[in-house]
mmCIF file of C-alpha atoms in Angstrom:
data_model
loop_
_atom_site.group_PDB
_atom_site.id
_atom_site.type_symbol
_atom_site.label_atom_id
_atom_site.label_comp_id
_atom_site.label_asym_id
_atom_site.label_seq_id
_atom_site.Cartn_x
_atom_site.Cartn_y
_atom_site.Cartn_z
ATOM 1 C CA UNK A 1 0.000 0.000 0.000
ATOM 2 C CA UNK A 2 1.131 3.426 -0.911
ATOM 3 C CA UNK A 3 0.852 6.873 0.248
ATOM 4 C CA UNK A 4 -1.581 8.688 -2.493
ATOM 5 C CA UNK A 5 0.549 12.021 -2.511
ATOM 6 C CA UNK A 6 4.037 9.527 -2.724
ATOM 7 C CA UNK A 7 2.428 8.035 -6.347
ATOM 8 C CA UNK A 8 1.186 11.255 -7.285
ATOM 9 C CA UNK A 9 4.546 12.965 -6.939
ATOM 10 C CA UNK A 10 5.884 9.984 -9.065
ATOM 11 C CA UNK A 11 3.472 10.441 -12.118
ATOM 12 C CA UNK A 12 4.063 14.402 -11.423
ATOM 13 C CA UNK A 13 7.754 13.471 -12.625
ATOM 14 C CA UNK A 14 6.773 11.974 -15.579
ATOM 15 C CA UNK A 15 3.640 13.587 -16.932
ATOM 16 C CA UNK A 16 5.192 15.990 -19.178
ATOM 17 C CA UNK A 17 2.996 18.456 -20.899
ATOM 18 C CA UNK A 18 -0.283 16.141 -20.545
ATOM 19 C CA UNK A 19 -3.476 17.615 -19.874
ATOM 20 C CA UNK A 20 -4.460 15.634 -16.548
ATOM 21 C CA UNK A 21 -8.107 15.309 -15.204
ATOM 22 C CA UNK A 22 -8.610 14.920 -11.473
ATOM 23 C CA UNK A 23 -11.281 13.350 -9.143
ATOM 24 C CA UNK A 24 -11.853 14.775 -5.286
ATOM 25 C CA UNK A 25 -9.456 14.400 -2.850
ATOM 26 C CA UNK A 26 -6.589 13.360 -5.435
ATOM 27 C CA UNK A 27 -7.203 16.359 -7.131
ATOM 28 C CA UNK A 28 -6.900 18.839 -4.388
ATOM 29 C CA UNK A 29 -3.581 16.415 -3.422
ATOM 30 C CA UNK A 30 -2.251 16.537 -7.539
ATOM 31 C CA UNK A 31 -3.281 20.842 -8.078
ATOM 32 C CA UNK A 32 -0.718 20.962 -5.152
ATOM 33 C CA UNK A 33 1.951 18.646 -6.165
ATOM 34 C CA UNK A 34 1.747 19.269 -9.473
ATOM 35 C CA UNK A 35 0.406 22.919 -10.988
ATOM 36 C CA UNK A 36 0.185 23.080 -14.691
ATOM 37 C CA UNK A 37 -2.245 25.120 -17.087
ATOM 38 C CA UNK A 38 -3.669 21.860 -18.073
ATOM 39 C CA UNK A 39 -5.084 20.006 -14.856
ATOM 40 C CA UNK A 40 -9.122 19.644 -15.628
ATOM 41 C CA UNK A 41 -10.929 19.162 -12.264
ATOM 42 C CA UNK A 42 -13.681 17.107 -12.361
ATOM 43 C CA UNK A 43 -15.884 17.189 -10.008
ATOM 44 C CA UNK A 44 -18.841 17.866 -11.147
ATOM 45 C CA UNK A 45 -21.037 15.197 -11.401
ATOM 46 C CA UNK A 46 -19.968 12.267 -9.569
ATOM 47 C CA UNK A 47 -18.253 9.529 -11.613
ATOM 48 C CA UNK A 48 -17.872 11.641 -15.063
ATOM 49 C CA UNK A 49 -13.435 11.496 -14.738
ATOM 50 C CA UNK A 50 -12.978 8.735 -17.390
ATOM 51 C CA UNK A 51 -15.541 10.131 -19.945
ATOM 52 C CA UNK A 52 -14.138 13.582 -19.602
ATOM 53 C CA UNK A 53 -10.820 12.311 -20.338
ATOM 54 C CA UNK A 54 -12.429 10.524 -22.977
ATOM 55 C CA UNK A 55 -13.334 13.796 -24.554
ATOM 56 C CA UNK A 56 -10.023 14.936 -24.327
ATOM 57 C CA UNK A 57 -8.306 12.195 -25.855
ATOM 58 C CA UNK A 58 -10.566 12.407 -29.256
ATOM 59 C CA UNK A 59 -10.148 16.369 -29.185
ATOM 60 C CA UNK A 60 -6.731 16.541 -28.462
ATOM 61 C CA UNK A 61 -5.472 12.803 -30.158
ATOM 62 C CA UNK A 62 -1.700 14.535 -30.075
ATOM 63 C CA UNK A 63 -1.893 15.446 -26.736
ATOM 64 C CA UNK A 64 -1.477 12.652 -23.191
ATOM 65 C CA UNK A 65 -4.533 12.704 -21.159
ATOM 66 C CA UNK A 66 -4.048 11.348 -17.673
ATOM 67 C CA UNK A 67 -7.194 10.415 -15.562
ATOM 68 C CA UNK A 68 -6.470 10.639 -11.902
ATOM 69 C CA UNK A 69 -9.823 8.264 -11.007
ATOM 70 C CA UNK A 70 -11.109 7.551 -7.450
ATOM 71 C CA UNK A 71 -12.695 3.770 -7.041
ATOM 72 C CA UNK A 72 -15.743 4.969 -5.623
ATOM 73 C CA UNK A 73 -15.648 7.448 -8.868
ATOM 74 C CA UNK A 74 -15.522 4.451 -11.166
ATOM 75 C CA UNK A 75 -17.512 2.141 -9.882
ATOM 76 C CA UNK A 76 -20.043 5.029 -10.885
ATOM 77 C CA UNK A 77 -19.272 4.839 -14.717
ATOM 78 C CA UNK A 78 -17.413 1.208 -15.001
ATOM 79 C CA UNK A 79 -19.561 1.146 -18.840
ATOM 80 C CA UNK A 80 -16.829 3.936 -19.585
ATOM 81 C CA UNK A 81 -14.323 1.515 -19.719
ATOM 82 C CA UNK A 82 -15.810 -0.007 -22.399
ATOM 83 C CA UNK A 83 -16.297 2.887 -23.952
ATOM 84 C CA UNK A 84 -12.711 3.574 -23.771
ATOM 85 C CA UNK A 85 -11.538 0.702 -25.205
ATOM 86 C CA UNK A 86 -13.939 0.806 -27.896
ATOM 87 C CA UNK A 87 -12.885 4.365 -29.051
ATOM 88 C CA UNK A 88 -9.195 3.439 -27.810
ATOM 89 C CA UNK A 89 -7.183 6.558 -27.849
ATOM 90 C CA UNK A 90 -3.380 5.465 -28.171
ATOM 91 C CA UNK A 91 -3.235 8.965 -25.733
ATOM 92 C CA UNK A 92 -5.468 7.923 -22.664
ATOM 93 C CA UNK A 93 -3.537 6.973 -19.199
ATOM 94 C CA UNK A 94 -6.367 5.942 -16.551
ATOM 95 C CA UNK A 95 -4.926 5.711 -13.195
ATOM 96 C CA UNK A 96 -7.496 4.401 -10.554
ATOM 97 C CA UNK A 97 -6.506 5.530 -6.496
ATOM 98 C CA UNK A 98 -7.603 2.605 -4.464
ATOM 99 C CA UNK A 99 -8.180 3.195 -1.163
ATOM 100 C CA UNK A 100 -11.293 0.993 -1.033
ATOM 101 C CA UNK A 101 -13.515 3.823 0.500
ATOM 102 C CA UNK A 102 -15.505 7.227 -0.218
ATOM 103 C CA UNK A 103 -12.860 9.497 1.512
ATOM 104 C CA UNK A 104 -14.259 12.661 0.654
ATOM 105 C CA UNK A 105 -17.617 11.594 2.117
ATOM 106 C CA UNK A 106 -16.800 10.287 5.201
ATOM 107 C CA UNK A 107 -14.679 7.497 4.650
ATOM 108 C CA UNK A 108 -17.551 4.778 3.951
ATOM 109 C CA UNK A 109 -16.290 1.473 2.593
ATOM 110 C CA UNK A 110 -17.203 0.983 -1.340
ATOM 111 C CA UNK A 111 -18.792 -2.255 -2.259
ATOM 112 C CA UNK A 112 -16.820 -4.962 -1.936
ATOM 113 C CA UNK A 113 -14.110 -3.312 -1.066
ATOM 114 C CA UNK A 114 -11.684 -6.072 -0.279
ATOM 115 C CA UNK A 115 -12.273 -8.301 -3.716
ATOM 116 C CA UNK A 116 -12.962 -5.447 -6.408
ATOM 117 C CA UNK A 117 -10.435 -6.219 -9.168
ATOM 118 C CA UNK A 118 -10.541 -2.681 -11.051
ATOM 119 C CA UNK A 119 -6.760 -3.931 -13.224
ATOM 120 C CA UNK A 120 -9.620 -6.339 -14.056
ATOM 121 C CA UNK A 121 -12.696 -4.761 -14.961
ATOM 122 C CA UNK A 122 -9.935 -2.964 -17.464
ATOM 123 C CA UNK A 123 -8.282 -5.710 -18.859
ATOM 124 C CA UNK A 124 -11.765 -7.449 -19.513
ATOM 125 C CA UNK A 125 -13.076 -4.376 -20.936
ATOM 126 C CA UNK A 126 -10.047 -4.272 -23.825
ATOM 127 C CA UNK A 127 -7.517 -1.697 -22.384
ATOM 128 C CA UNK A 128 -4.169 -2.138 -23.924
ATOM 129 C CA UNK A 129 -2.117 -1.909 -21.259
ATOM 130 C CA UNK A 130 -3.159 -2.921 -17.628
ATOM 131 C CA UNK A 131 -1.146 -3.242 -14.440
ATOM 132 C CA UNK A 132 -1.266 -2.317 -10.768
ATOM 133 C CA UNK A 133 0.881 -0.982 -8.416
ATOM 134 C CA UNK A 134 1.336 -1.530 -4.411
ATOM 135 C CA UNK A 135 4.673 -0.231 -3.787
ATOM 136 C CA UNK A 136 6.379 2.601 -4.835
ATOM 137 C CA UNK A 137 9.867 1.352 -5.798
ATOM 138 C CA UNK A 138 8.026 -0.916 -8.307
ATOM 139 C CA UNK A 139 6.119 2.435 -9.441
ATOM 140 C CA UNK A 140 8.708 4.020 -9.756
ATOM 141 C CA UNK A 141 10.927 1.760 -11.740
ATOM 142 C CA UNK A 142 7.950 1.266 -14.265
ATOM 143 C CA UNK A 143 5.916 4.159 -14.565
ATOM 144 C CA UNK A 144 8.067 5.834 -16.825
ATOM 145 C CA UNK A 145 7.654 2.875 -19.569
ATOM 146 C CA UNK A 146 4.434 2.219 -18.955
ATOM 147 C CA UNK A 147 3.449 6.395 -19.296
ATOM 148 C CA UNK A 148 5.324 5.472 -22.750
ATOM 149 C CA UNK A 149 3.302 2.590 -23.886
ATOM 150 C CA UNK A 150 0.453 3.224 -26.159
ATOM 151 C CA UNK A 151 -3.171 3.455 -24.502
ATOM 152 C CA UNK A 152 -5.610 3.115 -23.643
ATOM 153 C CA UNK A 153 -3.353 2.074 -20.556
ATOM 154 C CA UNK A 154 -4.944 1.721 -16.937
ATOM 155 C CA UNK A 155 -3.354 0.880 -13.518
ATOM 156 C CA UNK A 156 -4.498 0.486 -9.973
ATOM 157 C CA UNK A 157 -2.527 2.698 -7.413
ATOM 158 C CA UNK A 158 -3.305 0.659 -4.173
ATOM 159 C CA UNK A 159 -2.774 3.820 -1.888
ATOM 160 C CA UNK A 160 -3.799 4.833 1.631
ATOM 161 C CA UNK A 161 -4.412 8.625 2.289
ATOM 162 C CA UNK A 162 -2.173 10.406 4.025
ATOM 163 C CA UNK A 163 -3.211 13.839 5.999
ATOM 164 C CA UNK A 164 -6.605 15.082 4.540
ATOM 165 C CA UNK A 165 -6.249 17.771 2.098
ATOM 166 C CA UNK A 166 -7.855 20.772 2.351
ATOM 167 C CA UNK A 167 -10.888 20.100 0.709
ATOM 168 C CA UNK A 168 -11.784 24.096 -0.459
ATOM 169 C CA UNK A 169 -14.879 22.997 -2.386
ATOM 170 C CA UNK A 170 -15.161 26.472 -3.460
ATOM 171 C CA UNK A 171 -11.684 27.098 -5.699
ATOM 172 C CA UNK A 172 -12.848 23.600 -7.705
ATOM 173 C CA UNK A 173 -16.562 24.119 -8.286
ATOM 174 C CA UNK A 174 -15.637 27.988 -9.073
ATOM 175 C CA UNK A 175 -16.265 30.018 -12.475
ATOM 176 C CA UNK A 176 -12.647 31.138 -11.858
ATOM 177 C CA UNK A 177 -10.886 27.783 -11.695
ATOM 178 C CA UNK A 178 -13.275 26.686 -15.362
ATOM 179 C CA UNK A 179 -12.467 30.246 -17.077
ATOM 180 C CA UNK A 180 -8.826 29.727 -15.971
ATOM 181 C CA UNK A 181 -9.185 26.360 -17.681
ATOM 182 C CA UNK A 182 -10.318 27.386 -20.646
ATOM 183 C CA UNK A 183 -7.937 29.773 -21.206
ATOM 184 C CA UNK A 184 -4.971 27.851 -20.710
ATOM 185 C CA UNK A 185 -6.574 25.593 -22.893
ATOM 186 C CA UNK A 186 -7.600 28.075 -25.700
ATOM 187 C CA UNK A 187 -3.961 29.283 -25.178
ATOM 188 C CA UNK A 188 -2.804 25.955 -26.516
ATOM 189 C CA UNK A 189 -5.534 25.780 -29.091
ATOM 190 C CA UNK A 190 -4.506 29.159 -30.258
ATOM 191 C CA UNK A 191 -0.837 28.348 -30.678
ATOM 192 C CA UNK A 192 -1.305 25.488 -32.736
ATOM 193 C CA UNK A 193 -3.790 27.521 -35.042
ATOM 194 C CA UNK B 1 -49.176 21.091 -41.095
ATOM 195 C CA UNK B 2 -48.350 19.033 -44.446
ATOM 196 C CA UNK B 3 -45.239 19.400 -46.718
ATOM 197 C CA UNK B 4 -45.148 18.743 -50.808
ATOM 198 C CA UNK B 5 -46.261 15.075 -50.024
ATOM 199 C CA UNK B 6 -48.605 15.375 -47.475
ATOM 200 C CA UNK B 7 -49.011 15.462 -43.674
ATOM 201 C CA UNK B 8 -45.309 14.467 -42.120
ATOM 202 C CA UNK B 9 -46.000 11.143 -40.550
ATOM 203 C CA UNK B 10 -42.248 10.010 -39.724
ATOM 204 C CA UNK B 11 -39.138 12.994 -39.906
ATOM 205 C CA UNK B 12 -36.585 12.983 -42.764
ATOM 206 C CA UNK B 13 -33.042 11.351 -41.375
ATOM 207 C CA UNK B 14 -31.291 12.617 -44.181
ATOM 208 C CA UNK B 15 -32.536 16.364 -43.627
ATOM 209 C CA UNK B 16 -31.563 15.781 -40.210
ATOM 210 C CA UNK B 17 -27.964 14.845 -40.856
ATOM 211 C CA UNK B 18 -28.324 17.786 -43.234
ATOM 212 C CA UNK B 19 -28.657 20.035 -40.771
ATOM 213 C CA UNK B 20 -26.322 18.261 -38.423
ATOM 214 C CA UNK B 21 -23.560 18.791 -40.828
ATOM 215 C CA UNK B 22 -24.619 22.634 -41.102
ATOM 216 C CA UNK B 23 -24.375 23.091 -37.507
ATOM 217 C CA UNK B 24 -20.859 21.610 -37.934
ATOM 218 C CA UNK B 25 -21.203 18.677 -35.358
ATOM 219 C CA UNK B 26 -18.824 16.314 -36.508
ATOM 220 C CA UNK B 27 -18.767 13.667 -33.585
ATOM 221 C CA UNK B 28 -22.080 12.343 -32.999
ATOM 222 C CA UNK B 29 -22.228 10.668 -29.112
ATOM 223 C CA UNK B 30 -25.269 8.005 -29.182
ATOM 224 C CA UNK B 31 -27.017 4.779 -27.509
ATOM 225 C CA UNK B 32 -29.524 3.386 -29.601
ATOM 226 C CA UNK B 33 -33.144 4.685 -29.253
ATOM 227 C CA UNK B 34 -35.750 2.851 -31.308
ATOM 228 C CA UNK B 35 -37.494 6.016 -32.663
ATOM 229 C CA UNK B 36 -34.507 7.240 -34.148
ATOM 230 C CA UNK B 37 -32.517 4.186 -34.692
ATOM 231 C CA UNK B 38 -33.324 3.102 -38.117
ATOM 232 C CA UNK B 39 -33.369 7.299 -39.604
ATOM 233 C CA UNK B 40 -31.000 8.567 -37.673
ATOM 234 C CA UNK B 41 -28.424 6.464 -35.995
ATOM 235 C CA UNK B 42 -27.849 3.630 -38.981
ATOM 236 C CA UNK B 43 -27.023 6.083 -41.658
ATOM 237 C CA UNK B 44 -24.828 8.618 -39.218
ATOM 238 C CA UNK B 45 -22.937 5.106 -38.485
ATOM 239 C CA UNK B 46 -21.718 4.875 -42.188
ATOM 240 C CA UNK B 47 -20.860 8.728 -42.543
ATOM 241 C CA UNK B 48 -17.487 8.839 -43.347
ATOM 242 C CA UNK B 49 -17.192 12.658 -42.154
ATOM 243 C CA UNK B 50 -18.903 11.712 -38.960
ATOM 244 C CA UNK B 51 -17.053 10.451 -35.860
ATOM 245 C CA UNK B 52 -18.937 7.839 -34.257
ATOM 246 C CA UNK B 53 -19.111 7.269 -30.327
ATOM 247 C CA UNK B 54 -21.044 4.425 -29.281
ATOM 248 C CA UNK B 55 -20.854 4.819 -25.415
ATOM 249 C CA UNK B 56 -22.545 2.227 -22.729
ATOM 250 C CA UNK B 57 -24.878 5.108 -20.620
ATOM 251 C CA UNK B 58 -25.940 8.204 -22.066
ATOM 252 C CA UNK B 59 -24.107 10.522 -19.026
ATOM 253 C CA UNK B 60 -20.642 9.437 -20.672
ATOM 254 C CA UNK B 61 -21.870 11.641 -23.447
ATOM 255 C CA UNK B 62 -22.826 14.417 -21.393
ATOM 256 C CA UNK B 63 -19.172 14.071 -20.494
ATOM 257 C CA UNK B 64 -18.049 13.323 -23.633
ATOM 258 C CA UNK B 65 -19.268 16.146 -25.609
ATOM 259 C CA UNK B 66 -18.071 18.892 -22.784
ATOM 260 C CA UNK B 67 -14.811 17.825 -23.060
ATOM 261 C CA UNK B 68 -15.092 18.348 -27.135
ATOM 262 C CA UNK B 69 -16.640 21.861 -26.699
ATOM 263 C CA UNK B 70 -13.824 22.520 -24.228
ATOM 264 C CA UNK B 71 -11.465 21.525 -27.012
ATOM 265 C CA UNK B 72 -13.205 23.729 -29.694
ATOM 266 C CA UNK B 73 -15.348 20.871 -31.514
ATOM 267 C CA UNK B 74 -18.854 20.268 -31.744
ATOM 268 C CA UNK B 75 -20.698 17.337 -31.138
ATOM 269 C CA UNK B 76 -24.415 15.832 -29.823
ATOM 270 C CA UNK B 77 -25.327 13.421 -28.069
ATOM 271 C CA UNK B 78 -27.807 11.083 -29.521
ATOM 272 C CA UNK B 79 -30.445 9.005 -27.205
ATOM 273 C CA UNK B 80 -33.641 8.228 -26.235
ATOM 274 C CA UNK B 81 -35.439 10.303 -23.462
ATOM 275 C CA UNK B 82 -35.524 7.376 -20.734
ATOM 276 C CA UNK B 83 -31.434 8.635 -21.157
ATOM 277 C CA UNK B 84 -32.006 11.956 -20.750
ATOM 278 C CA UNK B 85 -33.507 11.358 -17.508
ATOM 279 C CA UNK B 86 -30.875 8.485 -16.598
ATOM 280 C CA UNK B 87 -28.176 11.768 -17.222
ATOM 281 C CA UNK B 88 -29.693 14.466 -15.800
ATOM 282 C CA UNK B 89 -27.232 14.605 -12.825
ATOM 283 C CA UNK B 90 -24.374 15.000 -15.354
ATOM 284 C CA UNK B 91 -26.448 17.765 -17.679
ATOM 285 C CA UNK B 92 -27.192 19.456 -14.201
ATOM 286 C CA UNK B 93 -23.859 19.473 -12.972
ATOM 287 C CA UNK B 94 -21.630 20.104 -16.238
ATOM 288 C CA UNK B 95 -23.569 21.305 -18.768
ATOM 289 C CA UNK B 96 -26.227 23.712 -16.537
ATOM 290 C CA UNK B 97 -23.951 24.644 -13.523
ATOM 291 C CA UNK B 98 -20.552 24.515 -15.601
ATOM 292 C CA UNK B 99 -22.228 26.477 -18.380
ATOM 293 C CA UNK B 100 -20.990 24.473 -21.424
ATOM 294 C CA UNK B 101 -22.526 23.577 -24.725
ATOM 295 C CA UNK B 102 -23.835 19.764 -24.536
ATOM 296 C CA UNK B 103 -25.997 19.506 -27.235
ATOM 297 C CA UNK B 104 -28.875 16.155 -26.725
ATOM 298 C CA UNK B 105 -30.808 15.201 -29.644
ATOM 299 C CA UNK B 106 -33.969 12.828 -27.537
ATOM 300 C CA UNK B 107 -36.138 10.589 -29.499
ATOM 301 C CA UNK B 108 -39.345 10.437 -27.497
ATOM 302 C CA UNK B 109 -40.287 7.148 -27.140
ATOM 303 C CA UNK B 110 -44.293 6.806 -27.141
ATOM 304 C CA UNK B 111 -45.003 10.338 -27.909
ATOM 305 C CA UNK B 112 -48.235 10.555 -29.833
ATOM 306 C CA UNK B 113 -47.586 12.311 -33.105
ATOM 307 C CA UNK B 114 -48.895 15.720 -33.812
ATOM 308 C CA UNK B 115 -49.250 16.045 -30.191
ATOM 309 C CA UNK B 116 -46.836 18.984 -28.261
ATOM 310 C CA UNK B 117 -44.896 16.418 -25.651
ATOM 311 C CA UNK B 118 -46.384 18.418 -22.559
ATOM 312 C CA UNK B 119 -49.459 17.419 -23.426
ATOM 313 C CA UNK B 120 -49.186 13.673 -24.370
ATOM 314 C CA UNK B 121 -51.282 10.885 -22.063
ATOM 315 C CA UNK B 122 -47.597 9.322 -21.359
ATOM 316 C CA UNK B 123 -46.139 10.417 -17.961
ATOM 317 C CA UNK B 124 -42.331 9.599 -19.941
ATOM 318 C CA UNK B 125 -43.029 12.132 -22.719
ATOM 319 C CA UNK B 126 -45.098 14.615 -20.754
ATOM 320 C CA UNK B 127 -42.763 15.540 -18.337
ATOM 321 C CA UNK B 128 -39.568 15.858 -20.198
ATOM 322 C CA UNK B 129 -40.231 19.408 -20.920
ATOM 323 C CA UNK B 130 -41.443 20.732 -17.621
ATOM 324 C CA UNK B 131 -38.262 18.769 -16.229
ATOM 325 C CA UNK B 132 -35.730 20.625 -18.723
ATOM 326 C CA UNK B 133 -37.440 24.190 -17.872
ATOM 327 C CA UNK B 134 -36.995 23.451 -14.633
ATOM 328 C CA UNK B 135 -33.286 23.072 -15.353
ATOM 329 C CA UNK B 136 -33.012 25.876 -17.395
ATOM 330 C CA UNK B 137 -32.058 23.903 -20.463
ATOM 331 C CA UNK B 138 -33.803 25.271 -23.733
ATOM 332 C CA UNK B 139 -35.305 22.860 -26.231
ATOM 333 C CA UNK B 140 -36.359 22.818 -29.321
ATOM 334 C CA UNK B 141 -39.332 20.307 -30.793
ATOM 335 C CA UNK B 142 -39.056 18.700 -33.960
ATOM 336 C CA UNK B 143 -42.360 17.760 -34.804
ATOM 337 C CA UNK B 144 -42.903 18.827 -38.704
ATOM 338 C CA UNK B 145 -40.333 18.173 -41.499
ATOM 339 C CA UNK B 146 -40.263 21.912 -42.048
ATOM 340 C CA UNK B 147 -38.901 22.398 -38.134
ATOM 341 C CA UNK B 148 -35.706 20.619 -38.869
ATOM 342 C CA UNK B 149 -33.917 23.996 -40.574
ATOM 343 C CA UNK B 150 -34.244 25.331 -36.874
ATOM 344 C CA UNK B 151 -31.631 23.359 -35.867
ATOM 345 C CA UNK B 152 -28.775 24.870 -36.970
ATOM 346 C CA UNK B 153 -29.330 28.016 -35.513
ATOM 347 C CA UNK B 154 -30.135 26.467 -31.871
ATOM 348 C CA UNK B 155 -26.777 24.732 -31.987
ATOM 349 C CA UNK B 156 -25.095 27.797 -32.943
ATOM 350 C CA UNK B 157 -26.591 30.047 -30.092
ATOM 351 C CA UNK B 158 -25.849 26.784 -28.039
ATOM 352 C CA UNK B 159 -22.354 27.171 -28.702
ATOM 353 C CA UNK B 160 -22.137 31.392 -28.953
ATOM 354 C CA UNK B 161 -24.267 31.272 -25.086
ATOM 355 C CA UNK B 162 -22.009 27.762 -23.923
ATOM 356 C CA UNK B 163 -25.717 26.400 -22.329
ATOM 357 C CA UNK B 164 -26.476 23.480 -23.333
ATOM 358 C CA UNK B 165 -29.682 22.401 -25.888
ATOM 359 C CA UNK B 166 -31.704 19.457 -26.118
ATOM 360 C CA UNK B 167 -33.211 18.497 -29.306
ATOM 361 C CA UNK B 168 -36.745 16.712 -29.122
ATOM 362 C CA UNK B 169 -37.853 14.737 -32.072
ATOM 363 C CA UNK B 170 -41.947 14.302 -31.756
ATOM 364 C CA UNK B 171 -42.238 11.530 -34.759
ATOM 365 C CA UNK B 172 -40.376 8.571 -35.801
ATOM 366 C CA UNK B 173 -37.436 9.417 -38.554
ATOM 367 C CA UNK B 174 -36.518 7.292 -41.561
ATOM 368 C CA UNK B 175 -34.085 7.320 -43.864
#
């Protein structure tokens, strides 16, 4: 088991200029670790990470999209793995953040929280690429190659939380933080025009 | 009303692609609805100009086709109203609150033809309306053959006002 803000900081080092969409409580941990123009935070509507990213990948196909999921966040839209590997976008990273619980809403167990498989519900579902992590030398070692191979890719981070972050509800759900967004974004769009 | 041929008793696919293609949405995000399957879905599916999503629950597409307008390209979601209602969570939260331009085209499934949709005996088709004005979403009801050249324009001032549209179709379409 890993520390969520230890694997973070790891695929900080290695995510280049990728556009990088968020979920909850590793999103407020990953705007921290790792600011960038490009970090979409979805939150939303429950659940919506992977098909956001999805979006991404077909409207940027020469740009990496990581997806910083939650479990409790997928087990809300598991059909979007499918979906996913339907469309497969050689540019789509998932990352899943097990902790096995709904941290930002009081720390309730998810279903089935010691058997889910998410590595496979992904691999079933036709991902290219699947592995999992528990331990951060292993992560480190391979997430460079594996942030190289061609997607759709997916991996399980088995992580524990470490200190809460400060959840400031208000910065995420904010006009500012979208417009700021969509800026940076039409920045990029701009330059390539 | 009645075009050249007579009163409209299914829609015109092809005029709807038409005016898809005028509107400039180029990815077309879509589950299968019956009322719009055969009209509407089959010959978008062998569009060559038309990007093709087939997702597995219509609030992927909500998802979907934010990200797109986020990116600068236009899309719609395709799907039946029982969809619509399955999504509204995701239309609510990122196309209402986050103000962006998700465009749903809804089959109505049962809808009596010739008959506005608030005003139809089934409680599915009746309310859909009512529900989306309570949202704040504007729609726009394609009933008649001769209402399809409104769509166009509604996607455009979906896209110039980033608010999202849904698209009601009030008969069958063919091809």
């Amino acid at each position: 088991m890993m520390l969520r803000t230890e694997c973070l900081k790891e695929i900080a080092k290695v995510r280049g200029d990728a556009l990088v969409v968020g979920v909850y409580s590793s999103a407020f941990e990953w705007i921290g670790i790792s600011p960038h123009p490009l970090n979409f935070l979805s939150v939303g509507a429950m659940g919506q990470a992977s098909s956001s990213a999805l979006g991404f990948a077909i409207g940027l196909p020469d740009r990496k999209i990581i997806v910083l999921d939650g479990d409790g966040s997928l087990l809300m839209n598991l059909g979007s793995l499918v979906t996913i590997a339907g469309v497969a976008p050689a540019n789509l990273t998932h990352f899943v953040c097990q902790n096995g619980c709904y941290e930002a809403n009081g720390e309730h167990p998810i279903p089935a929280q010691d058997m889910v498989c998410f590595s496979g519900f992904a691999r079933a579902a036709g991902y290219r690429l699947v592995t999992e992590f528990s331990d951060l030398d292993t992560l480190r070692a391979e997430l460079p190659g594996f942030m190289q191979a061609r997607g759709p890719s997916f991996a399980t981070l088995r992580v524990r939380a470490g200190e809460k972050p400060t959840l400031d509800y208000s910065l995420v759900h904010g006009p500012e933080s979208r417009r700021t967004f969509q800026a940076n974004l039409n920045a990029l769009l701009d330059s390539r025009a | 009303m009645t075009n050249a041929s007579g009163p409209t008793t299914m829609l015109d696919g092809g005029a709807i692609i038409g005016a898809m293609r005028q509107a400039a949405l180029d990815t077309i995000v879509a589950l299968p609805d019956i009322t719009t399957s055969a009209g509407l879905l089959w010959p978008i599916s062998r569009q060559p100009d038309i990007n093709l999503v087939r997702i597995c629950k219509e609030d992927e597409g909500v998802s979907i086709c934010a990200a797109l307008a986020l990116c600068r390209k236009r899309s719609a979601l395709l799907m039946q109203q029982t969809g619509l209602f399955d999504s509204l969570n995701a239309v609510r939260g990122i196309a209402v609150e986050y103000e962006l331009p998700v465009c749903m085209f809804v089959g109505l499934l049962g809808k009596e033809p010739g008959v506005p949709p608030p005003q139809n005996k089934k409680y599915s088709v009746r309310v859909v309306q009512p529900v989306l004005d309570a949202m704040g979403v504007p729609t726009l009801c394609i009933e008649e053959n001769s209402d399809i050249p409104k769509i166009p324009a509604a996607v455009d001032r979906a896209y110039a006002e980033s608010r999202p549209l849904v698209v009601l179709f009030g008969r069958r379409v063919k091809a």
